[in-house]
Amino acid sequence: MSVPQRVAGREGPGGKAETILAAAERAFLARGFGAVSMDAIAREASVSKATVYAHFTSKEELFGAVIAHVSERRFGGFSAEALDPVDIAASLTTIATRFLDLVLAPEVIALNRIIIGEVTRFPVLAQVFWTAGPERMREQLEAFFRRAGAAGTLVIPDPRQAAEQFAALARGEIHLRGLFRVEEPTDSTVLSVAAANAVATFLRAFQA
Amino acid sequence: MSVPQRVAGREGPGGKAETILAAAERAFLARGFGAVSMDAIAREASVSKATVYAHFTSKEELFGAVIAHVSERRFGGFSAEALDPVDIAASLTTIATRFLDLVLAPEVIALNRIIIGEVTRFPVLAQVFWTAGPERMREQLEAFFRRAGAAGTLVIPDPRQAAEQFAALARGEIHLRGLFRVEEPTDSTVLSVAAANAVATFLRAFQA
DNA sequence: GTCTATAATTGGATAGAC
DNA sequence: GTCTATCCAATTATAGAC
C-alpha cells in the first residue's frame, strides 16, 4: 500500500469524505484494523458501503488515510522552541509535561497500538507515524539541548543522545503500561510526578 | 477469555498438541492474530482443522496458550541475583546487555507487537505477559539496586524508581524503533553501545 | 455520487465416518 | 483422536438503477 490518496474530487469540510474519514477514525482507533468492517464504518458514517468505496478504493487505503491524518493532527503542534535554556529546571519540566501529556493521550496510545499491531502488514504506515511523531519530537528536544549546551546550563556532548535519553526517562515505565493497558488512563497528578522524576534524574546526570 | 487450558488428555512432547502449538506460535508471531486462519495453522502443523479443534476449543484459546507459553519460556531465565553490587559499573553493564538482548530479540519484539495490537480484545493476555516479562524484570532490577544501595556503591532513595529509570534508559529509543520496525534487527555492536550509554548516564545520576 | 442488492470469497466451527 | 466434507456467518468489493 502506498501513501493514502483520495479518490473523489475536491471537497470541503462537511462533505461525505470527511464524514467517512471521521467515522473510520473513531472505529479504527477504538477497535483496531481487523475488528472493524467496512459495513460498520458505513453504518457509523450513515452512508452506504458503496459510497465509502466511491471515496476510498479499499479498506487499506482508508486505514492509511486515518493514520496519516491523526498523526499529523496530534504531533504537528509539539515544539520546544519557545523554551528558555537558561532557566533549565523549569524548561525541562514544562517540556517533559507536554511530552507526556501528548504520548499518554488516549487517542495517541490507541494510535500507537494499532500501528504496532499492524506494522507487519503496513510498514509504510509505521514510517509515516514515526516521522510525524517520535522523530519530530526527538528533533525538537535535540535542538533544545543544543541550545542548552551552548548556553552552558547543561553539559551535552551528544545532543541527539541526550534527547533520546530524556525522552526515554520521561516515558519511563508509564508509557509501556499505557500500551499494555495495565492501568487506567493516567491522571494529571501521576503525569506531573513522572515528569518531575525524569527531570530530576536527567539533571543529576547532565547539569553543568 | 480465561487462562489457556488444554482440552485433550495428557500428552508428552512430540504429540499432536505440541505440534499444533508450535505451528500456531510461528504463525501468530510472524503475522499476528487477525491475519492467521485456523486453516493456515492446521496446514502448517500438517493436521486437519478438526484435529486442531480437538485440542483447543477456539482460536482465542489457542492464541492464549501461545502467549502464555512464549512469555514463560523467554522471560523465565532473567535474573540479576548473581551480580556483585560492589563492582557496580561492570554489573550494570552486564545487566543492561542481558536486558537489551532479551527485549530486542526478534521473537520478543514480535510478542510485544501482537499483544499490544490485541490488548483491546484480550486484556488478560496482556496481564499474563506483563507479569511474566516487564514486571518480573523490574523486580530483579529493584532487588539489585536495593543491594547496591545497602552496599553504598549507589545512592538509591527509591529502588523501584531506580529500576524503572534504569530500564527506561536501557530501552531508550531503540526498543520503540524495534516495535515500529524502523530499522533492521539490532546487531550486537549497536546493542553494546546502547547498554554502555545507558549505564554511563545512570551512573552519573546515581553513583555515590 | 449515492443508493439497494448481490456476487465472491474467506474463515471459524462442526458432523459423521473410521 | 483424526480425517474429509460441509455448514454458516461475516466480509470485501462491485453491478446497476437513479
Short mmCIF file of C-alpha atoms (C1' of nucleotides) in Angstrom, two decimals:
data_model
loop_
_atom_site.label_atom_id
_atom_site.label_comp_id
_atom_site.label_asym_id
_atom_site.label_seq_id
_atom_site.Cartn_x
_atom_site.Cartn_y
_atom_site.Cartn_z
CA MET A 1 0.00 0.00 0.00
CA SER A 2 1.26 3.46 -0.80
CA VAL A 3 0.57 6.81 0.77
CA PRO A 4 -3.15 7.44 1.22
CA GLN A 5 -4.89 9.21 -1.59
CA ARG A 6 -8.41 10.41 -2.05
CA VAL A 7 -10.34 9.12 -4.98
CA ALA A 8 -13.14 11.63 -5.28
CA GLY A 9 -12.73 15.22 -6.42
CA ARG A 10 -12.15 18.22 -4.16
CA GLU A 11 -14.50 18.53 -1.34
CA GLY A 12 -14.80 20.90 1.59
CA PRO A 13 -15.31 20.00 5.23
CA GLY A 14 -18.74 18.67 5.99
CA GLY A 15 -18.69 16.57 2.84
CA LYS A 16 -19.19 12.83 2.79
CA ALA A 17 -15.48 12.11 2.56
CA GLU A 18 -14.84 14.00 5.79
CA THR A 19 -17.72 12.22 7.47
CA ILE A 20 -16.43 8.82 6.38
CA LEU A 21 -12.89 9.63 7.46
CA ALA A 22 -14.10 10.75 10.87
CA ALA A 23 -16.20 7.62 11.32
CA ALA A 24 -13.31 5.40 10.26
CA GLU A 25 -11.04 7.21 12.68
CA ARG A 26 -13.34 6.55 15.61
CA ALA A 27 -13.81 2.92 14.65
CA PHE A 28 -10.17 2.05 13.91
CA LEU A 29 -8.82 3.80 17.00
CA ALA A 30 -11.36 2.10 19.20
CA ARG A 31 -11.19 -1.43 17.85
CA GLY A 32 -8.20 -1.80 15.52
CA PHE A 33 -7.93 -2.67 11.84
CA GLY A 34 -9.03 -6.28 11.78
CA ALA A 35 -12.01 -5.92 14.07
CA VAL A 36 -13.59 -3.13 12.04
CA SER A 37 -15.62 -3.90 8.92
CA MET A 38 -16.43 -1.58 6.06
CA ASP A 39 -20.08 -2.20 6.92
CA ALA A 40 -19.50 -0.82 10.38
CA ILE A 41 -17.77 2.26 9.06
CA ALA A 42 -20.54 2.90 6.55
CA ARG A 43 -23.12 2.48 9.28
CA GLU A 44 -21.33 4.84 11.62
CA ALA A 45 -20.95 7.42 8.86
CA SER A 46 -24.62 6.97 7.88
CA VAL A 47 -23.81 6.27 4.26
CA SER A 48 -23.92 3.15 2.15
CA LYS A 49 -20.93 0.94 1.71
CA ALA A 50 -20.80 1.80 -1.97
CA THR A 51 -20.32 5.43 -1.04
CA VAL A 52 -17.37 4.55 1.15
CA TYR A 53 -15.80 2.78 -1.81
CA ALA A 54 -16.55 5.79 -4.02
CA HIS A 55 -14.20 7.82 -1.81
CA PHE A 56 -11.60 5.30 -0.78
CA THR A 57 -10.57 2.49 -3.04
CA SER A 58 -10.06 -0.10 -0.32
CA LYS A 59 -10.08 -0.71 3.39
CA GLU A 60 -6.29 -0.50 3.44
CA GLU A 61 -6.33 2.91 1.82
CA LEU A 62 -8.91 4.23 4.21
CA PHE A 63 -6.81 2.93 7.07
CA GLY A 64 -3.76 4.72 5.70
CA ALA A 65 -5.68 7.97 5.39
CA VAL A 66 -6.75 7.71 9.02
CA ILE A 67 -3.22 7.05 10.28
CA ALA A 68 -1.70 9.92 8.32
CA HIS A 69 -4.46 12.28 9.37
CA VAL A 70 -4.34 11.56 13.08
CA SER A 71 -0.53 11.54 13.18
CA GLU A 72 -0.33 14.96 11.62
CA ARG A 73 -3.06 16.44 13.75
CA ARG A 74 -1.68 15.18 17.06
CA PHE A 75 2.04 15.76 16.65
CA GLY A 76 2.04 18.85 14.46
CA GLY A 77 1.97 21.25 17.39
CA PHE A 78 4.79 19.83 19.50
CA SER A 79 7.61 22.34 19.90
CA ALA A 80 10.35 23.31 22.34
CA GLU A 81 11.43 26.46 20.52
CA ALA A 82 9.88 28.95 22.91
CA LEU A 83 11.62 27.50 25.96
CA ASP A 84 14.46 29.22 27.75
CA PRO A 85 17.62 27.07 28.04
CA VAL A 86 18.91 29.16 30.94
CA ASP A 87 16.03 28.53 33.33
CA ILE A 88 16.78 24.88 32.77
CA ALA A 89 14.80 23.11 35.50
CA ALA A 90 11.59 24.93 34.67
CA SER A 91 12.00 24.45 30.94
CA LEU A 92 12.71 20.75 31.25
CA THR A 93 9.71 20.26 33.49
CA THR A 94 7.49 22.06 31.01
CA ILE A 95 8.76 20.04 28.11
CA ALA A 96 8.52 16.72 29.95
CA THR A 97 4.97 17.51 30.94
CA ARG A 98 3.98 18.43 27.39
CA PHE A 99 5.70 15.34 26.11
CA LEU A 100 3.90 13.02 28.50
CA ASP A 101 0.61 14.78 28.02
CA LEU A 102 0.91 14.03 24.34
CA VAL A 103 2.22 10.47 24.33
CA LEU A 104 -0.16 9.33 27.06
CA ALA A 105 -3.28 10.86 25.49
CA PRO A 106 -5.77 8.02 24.97
CA GLU A 107 -6.03 8.76 21.28
CA VAL A 108 -2.25 8.66 20.86
CA ILE A 109 -1.95 5.43 22.83
CA ALA A 110 -4.63 3.93 20.64
CA LEU A 111 -2.76 5.09 17.55
CA ASN A 112 0.45 3.54 18.84
CA ARG A 113 -1.31 0.25 19.49
CA ILE A 114 -2.95 -0.03 16.16
CA ILE A 115 0.20 0.81 14.20
CA ILE A 116 2.41 -1.51 16.22
CA GLY A 117 -0.12 -4.28 15.79
CA GLU A 118 -0.30 -3.86 12.03
CA VAL A 119 3.31 -2.96 11.31
CA THR A 120 3.91 -6.30 9.61
CA ARG A 121 1.13 -5.70 7.13
CA PHE A 122 1.63 -1.93 6.73
CA PRO A 123 5.27 -0.98 7.22
CA VAL A 124 4.93 2.33 5.38
CA LEU A 125 2.28 3.50 7.80
CA ALA A 126 4.66 2.91 10.67
CA GLN A 127 7.17 5.09 8.87
CA VAL A 128 4.61 7.86 8.39
CA PHE A 129 3.76 7.76 12.07
CA TRP A 130 7.39 7.58 13.15
CA THR A 131 8.39 10.61 11.14
CA ALA A 132 5.44 12.70 12.26
CA GLY A 133 5.69 11.60 15.91
CA PRO A 134 8.74 10.21 17.70
CA GLU A 135 11.23 11.57 15.20
CA ARG A 136 9.78 15.04 15.17
CA MET A 137 9.68 15.17 18.96
CA ARG A 138 13.26 13.99 19.21
CA GLU A 139 14.36 16.70 16.81
CA GLN A 140 12.68 19.34 18.92
CA LEU A 141 14.37 18.04 22.05
CA GLU A 142 17.70 17.79 20.30
CA ALA A 143 17.55 21.43 19.20
CA PHE A 144 16.73 22.50 22.73
CA PHE A 145 19.64 20.55 24.22
CA ARG A 146 21.96 22.04 21.65
CA ARG A 147 20.95 25.48 22.85
CA ALA A 148 21.29 24.48 26.49
CA GLY A 149 24.76 23.13 25.80
CA ALA A 150 25.72 26.37 24.10
CA ALA A 151 24.28 28.40 26.97
CA GLY A 152 26.38 26.36 29.40
CA THR A 153 23.49 25.29 31.60
CA LEU A 154 23.91 21.63 30.65
CA VAL A 155 26.87 19.51 29.64
CA ILE A 156 25.78 17.92 26.38
CA PRO A 157 28.49 16.09 24.46
CA ASP A 158 25.92 14.47 22.15
CA PRO A 159 22.62 16.35 21.70
CA ARG A 160 20.91 13.51 19.93
CA GLN A 161 21.76 11.02 22.63
CA ALA A 162 20.67 13.47 25.29
CA ALA A 163 17.35 13.89 23.52
CA GLU A 164 16.84 10.15 23.32
CA GLN A 165 17.69 9.64 26.95
CA PHE A 166 15.47 12.47 28.11
CA ALA A 167 12.56 11.08 26.12
CA ALA A 168 13.27 7.61 27.47
CA LEU A 169 13.31 8.83 31.07
CA ALA A 170 10.08 10.72 30.52
CA ARG A 171 8.33 7.73 29.00
CA GLY A 172 9.68 5.58 31.79
CA GLU A 173 7.52 2.58 32.57
CA ILE A 174 4.32 4.55 32.32
CA HIS A 175 4.22 4.60 28.55
CA LEU A 176 4.59 0.84 28.29
CA ARG A 177 1.91 0.43 30.93
CA GLY A 178 -0.37 2.50 28.77
CA LEU A 179 0.34 0.40 25.70
CA PHE A 180 -0.36 -2.81 27.60
CA ARG A 181 -3.37 -1.27 29.29
CA VAL A 182 -2.02 -2.27 32.70
CA GLU A 183 -3.74 0.64 34.35
CA GLU A 184 -6.44 3.21 33.88
CA PRO A 185 -5.81 6.27 31.71
CA THR A 186 -3.18 8.32 33.50
CA ASP A 187 -4.44 11.23 35.59
CA SER A 188 -2.62 14.54 35.72
CA THR A 189 -1.02 14.08 39.15
CA VAL A 190 0.67 10.86 38.12
CA LEU A 191 1.81 12.60 34.99
CA SER A 192 3.33 15.51 36.92
CA VAL A 193 5.19 13.20 39.26
CA ALA A 194 6.56 11.19 36.35
CA ALA A 195 7.73 14.37 34.64
CA ALA A 196 9.39 15.65 37.83
CA ASN A 197 11.20 12.34 38.41
CA ALA A 198 12.51 12.26 34.87
CA VAL A 199 13.76 15.84 35.08
CA ALA A 200 15.43 15.29 38.46
CA THR A 201 17.40 12.27 37.28
CA PHE A 202 18.28 13.87 33.96
CA LEU A 203 19.60 16.98 35.72
CA ARG A 204 21.77 14.95 38.06
CA ALA A 205 23.39 13.39 35.03
CA PHE A 206 23.68 16.43 32.75
CA GLN A 207 23.70 19.63 34.81
CA ALA A 208 26.82 21.79 34.49
CA MET B 1 -11.25 -15.43 27.59
CA SER B 2 -9.63 -17.06 30.56
CA VAL B 3 -6.26 -18.66 31.06
CA PRO B 4 -5.42 -21.19 28.35
CA GLN B 5 -6.37 -24.73 29.01
CA ARG B 6 -5.84 -27.89 27.09
CA VAL B 7 -8.80 -29.90 26.07
CA ALA B 8 -7.26 -33.25 25.29
CA GLY B 9 -5.80 -35.66 27.79
CA ARG B 10 -2.17 -35.87 28.93
CA GLU B 11 0.28 -35.99 26.18
CA GLY B 12 4.06 -35.94 26.00
CA PRO B 13 6.23 -33.83 23.76
CA GLY B 14 6.13 -34.82 20.12
CA GLY B 15 2.36 -35.27 20.33
CA LYS B 16 -0.09 -33.52 18.08
CA ALA B 17 -0.90 -30.84 20.66
CA GLU B 18 2.76 -29.82 20.83
CA THR B 19 2.99 -29.74 17.06
CA ILE B 20 -0.10 -27.60 16.75
CA LEU B 21 1.08 -25.22 19.46
CA ALA B 22 4.45 -24.82 17.77
CA ALA B 23 2.84 -24.17 14.40
CA ALA B 24 0.46 -21.64 15.91
CA GLU B 25 3.38 -19.95 17.64
CA ARG B 26 5.26 -19.49 14.40
CA ALA B 27 2.20 -18.25 12.57
CA PHE B 28 0.92 -15.82 15.21
CA LEU B 29 4.34 -14.35 15.93
CA ALA B 30 5.01 -13.84 12.26
CA ARG B 31 1.68 -12.44 11.13
CA GLY B 32 -0.46 -11.53 14.15
CA PHE B 33 -3.81 -12.81 15.36
CA GLY B 34 -6.17 -11.48 12.71
CA ALA B 35 -4.06 -12.39 9.71
CA VAL B 36 -3.72 -16.05 10.70
CA SER B 37 -6.50 -18.52 9.96
CA MET B 38 -7.13 -21.84 11.62
CA ASP B 39 -6.76 -23.36 8.19
CA ALA B 40 -3.26 -21.96 7.94
CA ILE B 41 -2.31 -23.31 11.36
CA ALA B 42 -3.69 -26.75 10.54
CA ARG B 43 -1.78 -26.73 7.27
CA GLU B 44 1.47 -25.69 8.93
CA ALA B 45 1.05 -28.37 11.60
CA SER B 46 0.18 -30.96 8.94
CA VAL B 47 -3.05 -31.95 10.63
CA SER B 48 -6.69 -31.34 9.80
CA LYS B 49 -8.59 -28.42 11.17
CA ALA B 50 -10.81 -30.78 13.14
CA THR B 51 -7.74 -32.03 14.97
CA VAL B 52 -6.80 -28.51 15.91
CA TYR B 53 -10.26 -28.08 17.40
CA ALA B 54 -9.93 -31.38 19.22
CA HIS B 55 -7.04 -29.89 21.20
CA PHE B 56 -8.02 -26.24 21.50
CA THR B 57 -11.63 -25.19 21.74
CA SER B 58 -11.27 -21.98 19.78
CA LYS B 59 -8.86 -19.71 18.02
CA GLU B 60 -8.84 -17.37 21.01
CA GLU B 61 -7.86 -20.17 23.32
CA LEU B 62 -5.06 -21.32 21.07
CA PHE B 63 -3.84 -17.75 20.92
CA GLY B 64 -3.84 -17.54 24.72
CA ALA B 65 -1.87 -20.75 25.00
CA VAL B 66 0.75 -19.39 22.63
CA ILE B 67 1.14 -16.10 24.52
CA ALA B 68 1.45 -17.77 27.91
CA HIS B 69 3.89 -20.34 26.58
CA VAL B 70 6.24 -17.92 24.87
CA SER B 71 6.14 -15.42 27.74
CA GLU B 72 7.16 -18.04 30.24
CA ARG B 73 9.86 -19.52 28.07
CA ARG B 74 11.52 -16.22 27.18
CA PHE B 75 11.40 -14.36 30.49
CA GLY B 76 11.76 -17.20 32.95
CA GLY B 77 15.55 -17.07 32.99
CA PHE B 78 16.10 -13.36 33.57
CA SER B 79 17.90 -12.73 36.85
CA ALA B 80 20.28 -10.26 38.49
CA GLU B 81 20.88 -12.24 41.64
CA ALA B 82 24.39 -13.41 40.79
CA LEU B 83 25.70 -9.90 40.16
CA ASP B 84 28.06 -8.09 42.50
CA PRO B 85 26.73 -4.69 43.70
CA VAL B 86 30.23 -3.52 44.58
CA ASP B 87 31.75 -3.81 41.13
CA ILE B 88 28.94 -1.57 40.04
CA ALA B 89 29.94 -0.45 36.55
CA ALA B 90 30.63 -3.98 35.37
CA SER B 91 27.47 -5.38 36.91
CA LEU B 92 25.27 -2.67 35.43
CA THR B 93 26.79 -3.19 32.01
CA THR B 94 26.18 -6.91 32.24
CA ILE B 95 22.61 -6.46 33.31
CA ALA B 96 21.85 -3.80 30.68
CA THR B 97 23.27 -6.04 27.99
CA ARG B 98 21.23 -9.01 29.11
CA PHE B 99 18.15 -6.85 29.36
CA LEU B 100 18.54 -5.48 25.83
CA ASP B 101 19.45 -8.83 24.43
CA LEU B 102 16.16 -10.13 25.74
CA VAL B 103 13.79 -7.29 24.91
CA LEU B 104 15.22 -6.77 21.44
CA ALA B 105 15.15 -10.43 20.45
CA PRO B 106 13.02 -10.71 17.30
CA GLU B 107 10.71 -13.20 18.95
CA VAL B 108 10.16 -10.93 21.94
CA ILE B 109 9.57 -7.90 19.73
CA ALA B 110 7.02 -9.91 17.79
CA LEU B 111 5.37 -10.96 21.04
CA ASN B 112 5.20 -7.35 22.17
CA ARG B 113 3.63 -6.29 18.90
CA ILE B 114 0.98 -8.91 18.82
CA ILE B 115 -0.10 -8.36 22.42
CA ILE B 116 -0.17 -4.59 22.12
CA GLY B 117 -2.20 -4.89 18.95
CA GLU B 118 -4.78 -7.17 20.53
CA VAL B 119 -4.87 -5.73 24.03
CA THR B 120 -8.36 -4.34 23.47
CA ARG B 121 -9.74 -7.77 22.64
CA PHE B 122 -7.61 -9.78 25.08
CA PRO B 123 -6.76 -7.72 28.16
CA VAL B 124 -5.99 -10.76 30.31
CA LEU B 125 -3.28 -11.87 27.92
CA ALA B 126 -1.59 -8.51 28.28
CA GLN B 127 -1.64 -9.06 32.04
CA VAL B 128 -0.11 -12.50 31.69
CA PHE B 129 2.67 -11.09 29.54
CA TRP B 130 3.22 -8.08 31.78
CA THR B 131 3.62 -10.18 34.90
CA ALA B 132 5.95 -12.69 33.25
CA GLY B 133 8.00 -10.03 31.45
CA PRO B 134 8.31 -6.34 32.35
CA GLU B 135 7.20 -6.78 35.94
CA ARG B 136 9.48 -9.69 36.61
CA MET B 137 12.45 -7.86 35.12
CA ARG B 138 11.72 -4.75 37.13
CA GLU B 139 11.61 -6.80 40.32
CA GLN B 140 15.00 -8.28 39.56
CA LEU B 141 16.46 -4.84 38.93
CA GLU B 142 14.83 -3.44 42.04
CA ALA B 143 16.37 -6.14 44.23
CA PHE B 144 19.79 -5.45 42.76
CA PHE B 145 19.52 -1.70 43.37
CA ARG B 146 18.44 -2.36 46.93
CA ARG B 147 21.63 -4.33 47.46
CA ALA B 148 23.73 -1.65 45.76
CA GLY B 149 22.19 0.99 47.99
CA ALA B 150 22.94 -1.08 51.06
CA ALA B 151 26.50 -1.66 49.86
CA GLY B 152 26.93 2.08 49.45
CA THR B 153 28.01 1.95 45.82
CA LEU B 154 24.92 3.79 44.63
CA VAL B 155 22.63 6.38 46.19
CA ILE B 156 19.17 4.87 45.83
CA PRO B 157 16.40 6.67 47.71
CA ASP B 158 13.72 4.72 45.85
CA PRO B 159 14.73 1.29 44.47
CA ARG B 160 11.63 0.86 42.40
CA GLN B 161 12.02 4.20 40.72
CA ALA B 162 15.70 3.50 40.11
CA ALA B 163 14.76 0.19 38.50
CA GLU B 164 12.18 1.84 36.24
CA GLN B 165 14.59 4.56 35.19
CA PHE B 166 17.40 2.13 34.51
CA ALA B 167 15.12 0.00 32.36
CA ALA B 168 13.85 3.11 30.58
CA LEU B 169 17.38 4.30 29.82
CA ALA B 170 18.34 0.88 28.56
CA ARG B 171 15.32 0.61 26.28
CA GLY B 172 15.97 4.15 25.11
CA GLU B 173 14.71 4.82 21.61
CA ILE B 174 15.94 1.51 20.30
CA HIS B 175 13.10 -0.52 21.74
CA LEU B 176 10.45 1.70 20.18
CA ARG B 177 12.31 1.56 16.88
CA GLY B 178 12.10 -2.19 17.07
CA LEU B 179 8.38 -2.14 17.76
CA PHE B 180 7.77 0.16 14.81
CA ARG B 181 10.19 -1.77 12.65
CA VAL B 182 12.06 1.41 11.81
CA GLU B 183 15.27 -0.49 11.34
CA GLU B 184 16.70 -3.92 10.81
CA PRO B 185 17.03 -6.33 13.73
CA THR B 186 19.60 -4.85 16.08
CA ASP B 187 23.11 -6.24 15.78
CA SER B 188 25.28 -6.84 18.81
CA THR B 189 27.54 -3.78 18.44
CA VAL B 190 24.60 -1.40 18.46
CA LEU B 191 23.30 -3.26 21.45
CA SER B 192 26.58 -2.91 23.35
CA VAL B 193 26.78 0.79 22.64
CA ALA B 194 23.20 1.32 23.80
CA ALA B 195 23.92 -0.58 27.01
CA ALA B 196 27.10 1.41 27.66
CA ASN B 197 25.33 4.74 27.11
CA ALA B 198 22.53 3.82 29.46
CA VAL B 199 24.95 2.73 32.18
CA ALA B 200 27.09 5.87 31.82
CA THR B 201 24.15 8.22 32.23
CA PHE B 202 22.63 6.19 35.04
CA LEU B 203 25.91 6.20 36.94
CA ARG B 204 26.29 9.97 36.63
CA ALA B 205 22.90 10.32 38.25
CA PHE B 206 23.14 7.63 40.93
CA GLN B 207 26.78 6.91 41.78
CA ALA B 208 27.77 7.56 45.39
"C1'" DG C 1 -22.35 10.47 -6.13
"C1'" DT C 2 -25.37 7.72 -3.82
"C1'" DC C 3 -28.28 4.01 -3.09
"C1'" DT C 4 -30.02 -1.23 -2.83
"C1'" DA C 5 -28.88 -5.68 -3.77
"C1'" DT C 6 -25.70 -9.16 -4.56
"C1'" DA C 7 -21.57 -11.52 -6.01
"C1'" DA C 8 -17.46 -13.96 -4.47
"C1'" DT C 9 -14.57 -15.43 -1.05
"C1'" DT C 10 -12.94 -16.48 3.34
"C1'" DG C 11 -12.84 -18.23 7.85
"C1'" DG C 12 -14.47 -20.23 12.32
"C1'" DA C 13 -16.52 -24.18 13.72
"C1'" DT C 14 -18.84 -28.93 13.39
"C1'" DA C 15 -20.94 -33.68 11.60
"C1'" DG C 16 -20.10 -38.11 10.78
"C1'" DA C 17 -17.13 -41.94 9.28
"C1'" DC C 18 -13.31 -44.65 10.84
"C1'" DG D 1 -8.28 -38.79 18.02
"C1'" DT D 2 -8.13 -37.95 13.38
"C1'" DC D 3 -9.82 -37.28 8.91
"C1'" DT D 4 -12.93 -35.40 4.85
"C1'" DA D 5 -16.54 -32.69 3.74
"C1'" DT D 6 -19.52 -29.14 4.79
"C1'" DC D 7 -22.27 -25.55 7.12
"C1'" DC D 8 -22.99 -20.89 8.14
"C1'" DA D 9 -21.90 -16.25 9.18
"C1'" DA D 10 -19.29 -12.35 8.03
"C1'" DT D 11 -16.72 -9.51 4.94
"C1'" DT D 12 -14.66 -7.15 0.93
"C1'" DA D 13 -15.96 -5.41 -3.14
"C1'" DT D 14 -18.97 -4.37 -7.22
"C1'" DA D 15 -23.27 -4.02 -10.57
"C1'" DG D 16 -26.79 -1.37 -11.94
"C1'" DA D 17 -30.59 1.93 -11.14
"C1'" DC D 18 -31.36 6.79 -10.22
#
